[in-house]
Amino acid sequence: MKPNMHYGELKDSYLFYNISKKINEYLSENPGKKLYRMGIGDVSLPLCESVIKALHEGVDDQAVKEKFHGYMPECGAPFLRETIAKYYGRRGVELASDEVFVSSGASDELGDILDLFDKSNTALVIEPAYPAYVDANVMAGRKIIHLASGEYNGFLPDPDESMDADILYICSPNNPTGAVFGKEKLKKWVDFANERGAVILFDAAYEAFIEDESLPHSIFEIEGARMCAIEICSLSKTAGFTGTRLGYTVIPKTLEREGMNLNAMWVRNRTTKTNGISYILQKGGAAVFTEEGQEQIHRNIAIYKKNAKVLMAALDQLGIWYCGGKNAPYIWLKCPSGMGSWEFFDYLLQEVQVIGTPGEGFGKCGEGYFRFSTFGSPEDTERAAELLVQLLGSK
Ligand code: MLT
């Protein structure tokens, strides 16, 4: 057997694995120390009432012969696919329910979806970026173009003719920078993809955090996107499903390349590679999109947004440059005193036990930057902000 030698081209270990390793080492040397976790974007609030009620109902259904569900349809339960299509409809995006595929979450799907593309394709990743985009393509042996962005373009680069790529990753609102593509800027990428015959993989995992209603929540708000884009979304951040696992992917039936229909290909893929998502979870997921569910998840999102304000106020007080935090649950800041991003990580961990994510983990151009997640508890976030002011205010 010859293993996939491309694994040898990966960094030793995955970003969030490295961070937890460092934290565990610190804790073994400093047992019992309280940590302020603002590293990985993992939620701290429980699932909302509507979801819990629906999950319980789902469990009860499985106990009753007439309501029991065995294997679920591989592409998603019709009731959830319809519910999600209607959710898009409320924003003026018309989708047929069989253009929506229910998934086990965006990170799983971002890797799996690459089955649709030939290995000879080149992937373009706008960096700083969620590291799985790069790693999944390295594993597949694909060529990658790392498109650096920075403060000079608000972390929102435009395409240009020199970019010879077939698969284009766009995450908006962006992880890690919090930058959001406006409609005009996004249209440039849609036109570029259509002109070249490329496909955009649009990661919309943070759409529910958009406050500024002029900004698009979905790439399908942009004319032409039905001919070139796949949108991957998740209930992890929207509704606290990080540990529950549920997401969805939109592949328009109009998306075709070289005579192949990508929606039909994905149906073929899912029916071969999955037995669908648990009925119970899909019941819970559908509750997110009810009026009650929407109100409840937005109450939780408002708590995370308050955390963002607390952290931003501390950074303002310290005179530290940052962006994000408004339409996204991440704050992207410049490491103070010219520190490197892992250096700053170690410094905060050792001195005040505040955990963030080093910018370098999101690509080379992230060096010198740092990310705070705003998904922590309000109490911990407030304390962390005080500790940051005390520590960095005296530097
Ligand atoms: C992050 O912290 O970047 C995300 O939570 C990671 C993920 O969604 O897998």
JSON list of C-alpha atoms in Angstrom, two decimals, residues 1-13 118-121 134-144:
[
{"chain": "A", "resi": 1, "resn": "MET", "atom": "CA", "xyz": [0.00, 0.00, 0.00]},
{"chain": "A", "resi": 2, "resn": "LYS", "atom": "CA", "xyz": [1.25, 3.47, -0.82]},
{"chain": "A", "resi": 3, "resn": "PRO", "atom": "CA", "xyz": [-0.11, 6.09, 1.59]},
{"chain": "A", "resi": 4, "resn": "ASN", "atom": "CA", "xyz": [-1.23, 9.51, 0.43]},
{"chain": "A", "resi": 5, "resn": "MET", "atom": "CA", "xyz": [2.20, 11.16, 0.41]},
{"chain": "A", "resi": 6, "resn": "HIS", "atom": "CA", "xyz": [0.60, 14.63, 0.30]},
{"chain": "A", "resi": 7, "resn": "TYR", "atom": "CA", "xyz": [0.09, 14.34, 4.07]},
{"chain": "A", "resi": 8, "resn": "GLY", "atom": "CA", "xyz": [3.84, 14.86, 4.29]},
{"chain": "A", "resi": 9, "resn": "GLU", "atom": "CA", "xyz": [3.35, 18.34, 2.82]},
{"chain": "A", "resi": 10, "resn": "LEU", "atom": "CA", "xyz": [1.04, 19.44, 5.66]},
{"chain": "A", "resi": 11, "resn": "LYS", "atom": "CA", "xyz": [2.20, 21.44, 8.64]},
{"chain": "A", "resi": 12, "resn": "ASP", "atom": "CA", "xyz": [3.02, 19.06, 11.55]},
{"chain": "A", "resi": 13, "resn": "SER", "atom": "CA", "xyz": [-0.38, 19.52, 13.11]},
{"chain": "A", "resi": 118, "resn": "ASP", "atom": "CA", "xyz": [-10.63, 17.14, -10.37]},
{"chain": "A", "resi": 119, "resn": "LYS", "atom": "CA", "xyz": [-7.25, 16.94, -8.65]},
{"chain": "A", "resi": 120, "resn": "SER", "atom": "CA", "xyz": [-5.72, 18.99, -11.45]},
{"chain": "A", "resi": 121, "resn": "ASN", "atom": "CA", "xyz": [-7.71, 22.08, -10.43]},
{"chain": "A", "resi": 134, "resn": "VAL", "atom": "CA", "xyz": [-5.61, 24.89, 2.55]},
{"chain": "A", "resi": 135, "resn": "ASP", "atom": "CA", "xyz": [-5.11, 21.60, 4.39]},
{"chain": "A", "resi": 136, "resn": "ALA", "atom": "CA", "xyz": [-7.97, 19.81, 2.61]},
{"chain": "A", "resi": 137, "resn": "ASN", "atom": "CA", "xyz": [-6.47, 20.78, -0.77]},
{"chain": "A", "resi": 138, "resn": "VAL", "atom": "CA", "xyz": [-2.95, 19.84, 0.29]},
{"chain": "A", "resi": 139, "resn": "MET", "atom": "CA", "xyz": [-4.28, 16.39, 1.27]},
{"chain": "A", "resi": 140, "resn": "ALA", "atom": "CA", "xyz": [-5.84, 16.09, -2.17]},
{"chain": "A", "resi": 141, "resn": "GLY", "atom": "CA", "xyz": [-2.59, 17.12, -3.84]},
{"chain": "A", "resi": 142, "resn": "ARG", "atom": "CA", "xyz": [-4.03, 20.21, -5.43]},
{"chain": "A", "resi": 143, "resn": "LYS", "atom": "CA", "xyz": [-2.03, 23.30, -6.34]},
{"chain": "A", "resi": 144, "resn": "ILE", "atom": "CA", "xyz": [-2.91, 26.25, -4.10]}
]
